[in-house]
Amino acid sequence: MRWDRAADTLIAPPVPEYSKLRAALLVDEAAKQLNHTGLWTLPIAGAAGSTVEIRLNVPMPADGATAAVAVVALAPPTAVAGAVQVVLNISGTPAANGSRTGVLSVTNRFAPPWRNTTTTSMARFVILPDEKHVDVLIYVDRVVVEAFAMGGRAAVLANEFRPDPQSTIHLFGPAASAPTTVHDVQVWEMGCGYEPL
C-alpha cells in the first residue's frame, strides 16, 4: 500500500516481483476493437492461459461517451459462462474538475453443476483530467485472478475452484457499451515463484 499523491488516495499496487516470473510472450497486439457481438479468444495453446500476466490499456473516450472492456479468464474454449470475468467501465461525463470515474469489477459466474451462485467485487477509482488511457493489469494463477487498474488505484480479486480446470482467455465489449479499442495487449506466460527450502 502507498499514497498516490496525484489521485489523493491510498493505492494497492501489484507485487513488483511478479514481473520477474515472466517466461514466454504469448500475445503481443498493438490494437484490437472489441464489441458485444463476438469474443476475441486469445491464441494461447494448451493450459498456458491458466498462469499468465495480462496487460492492456484503454484510451479515454470522448466527453459524454463511455468505454467498457471485459476480460474473461479460466474460461471454456467458446464461452464465458462458468469463468472469472474482469470488467473495466469508464464514465462518460467528467466531473467539474475534469476527472472521470472508472470502475473495475470481477465477477465469478460459478457454473452448474458445481455451484449455482455469482459473486462480484468492485472498486471505483479516479481518472485524472490529463490521463489519456487506463492501464489494466491482470494476473491469472490457476484458481486466482487478481486485477489492477492505474497501478493499483483499483484492485479486485476472485478465485475459481472447479473439477475441470479451464484456461482460455477471451476479451469482448460488454453489451451496454459501444465498441472499444484496446491497445498494447500483452500476455506473458508466468513461471513459478516457489522455491523449496
Short mmCIF file of C-alpha atoms in Angstrom, two decimals, residues 114-195:
data_model
loop_
_atom_site.label_atom_id
_atom_site.label_comp_id
_atom_site.label_asym_id
_atom_site.label_seq_id
_atom_site.Cartn_x
_atom_site.Cartn_y
_atom_site.Cartn_z
CA TRP A 114 -20.54 -27.24 -9.39
CA ARG A 115 -22.15 -24.17 -7.85
CA ASN A 116 -25.17 -22.06 -8.62
CA THR A 117 -24.04 -18.64 -7.40
CA THR A 118 -22.43 -15.49 -8.75
CA THR A 119 -20.04 -13.34 -6.73
CA THR A 120 -18.87 -9.84 -7.63
CA SER A 121 -16.46 -7.34 -6.14
CA MET A 122 -15.75 -3.86 -7.48
CA ALA A 123 -13.56 -0.85 -6.89
CA ARG A 124 -14.12 2.73 -8.05
CA PHE A 125 -11.19 4.95 -8.93
CA VAL A 126 -10.47 8.42 -10.29
CA ILE A 127 -9.06 9.10 -13.75
CA LEU A 128 -7.32 12.48 -13.73
CA PRO A 129 -8.04 15.07 -16.45
CA ASP A 130 -4.59 14.74 -18.07
CA GLU A 131 -4.63 10.93 -18.21
CA LYS A 132 -5.26 9.68 -21.74
CA HIS A 133 -5.79 5.98 -21.07
CA VAL A 134 -6.46 3.47 -18.30
CA ASP A 135 -3.87 0.75 -17.70
CA VAL A 136 -5.18 -2.67 -16.70
CA LEU A 137 -3.03 -5.48 -15.28
CA ILE A 138 -4.41 -8.95 -14.59
CA TYR A 139 -2.68 -11.93 -13.03
CA VAL A 140 -4.16 -15.40 -13.53
CA ASP A 141 -2.73 -18.13 -11.31
CA ARG A 142 -4.67 -21.37 -11.82
CA VAL A 143 -7.51 -20.67 -9.37
CA VAL A 144 -6.93 -16.99 -8.55
CA VAL A 145 -7.47 -13.87 -10.68
CA GLU A 146 -6.11 -10.50 -9.47
CA ALA A 147 -6.84 -7.32 -11.42
CA PHE A 148 -5.43 -3.80 -11.04
CA ALA A 149 -6.23 -0.50 -12.74
CA MET A 150 -3.95 2.54 -12.89
CA GLY A 151 -1.16 0.96 -10.89
CA GLY A 152 -3.41 -0.08 -8.02
CA ARG A 153 -5.94 2.73 -7.66
CA ALA A 154 -8.39 -0.12 -8.07
CA ALA A 155 -7.67 -3.74 -7.15
CA VAL A 156 -10.04 -6.72 -7.16
CA LEU A 157 -9.61 -10.44 -6.57
CA ALA A 158 -11.57 -13.62 -7.33
CA ASN A 159 -10.96 -17.33 -7.15
CA GLU A 160 -12.43 -20.25 -9.09
CA PHE A 161 -12.25 -23.86 -7.98
CA ARG A 162 -13.81 -26.40 -10.31
CA PRO A 163 -13.17 -30.07 -11.04
CA ASP A 164 -12.47 -29.47 -14.75
CA PRO A 165 -9.89 -26.64 -14.90
CA GLN A 166 -10.25 -24.27 -17.86
CA SER A 167 -7.57 -21.97 -19.27
CA THR A 168 -8.97 -19.99 -22.24
CA ILE A 169 -8.89 -16.18 -22.20
CA HIS A 170 -11.49 -14.10 -24.06
CA LEU A 171 -11.95 -10.34 -24.47
CA PHE A 172 -15.11 -8.56 -25.56
CA GLY A 173 -17.05 -5.33 -25.24
CA PRO A 174 -19.94 -5.68 -22.79
CA ALA A 175 -23.37 -5.38 -24.41
CA ALA A 176 -24.21 -1.98 -22.94
CA SER A 177 -21.19 -0.28 -24.43
CA ALA A 178 -20.15 0.95 -27.85
CA PRO A 179 -17.18 -0.79 -29.50
CA THR A 180 -13.97 -0.09 -27.58
CA THR A 181 -10.42 -0.46 -28.86
CA VAL A 182 -7.82 -1.87 -26.50
CA HIS A 183 -4.14 -1.06 -27.05
CA ASP A 184 -0.80 -2.67 -26.22
CA VAL A 185 -2.28 -6.05 -25.30
CA GLN A 186 0.43 -8.31 -23.96
CA VAL A 187 0.06 -11.71 -22.35
CA TRP A 188 3.06 -13.33 -20.66
CA GLU A 189 3.25 -16.91 -19.53
CA MET A 190 4.31 -16.95 -15.89
CA GLY A 191 6.79 -19.24 -14.18
CA CYS A 192 6.62 -20.45 -10.60
CA GLY A 193 7.98 -18.26 -7.81
CA TYR A 194 8.04 -21.06 -5.27
CA GLU A 195 11.47 -22.14 -4.11
#
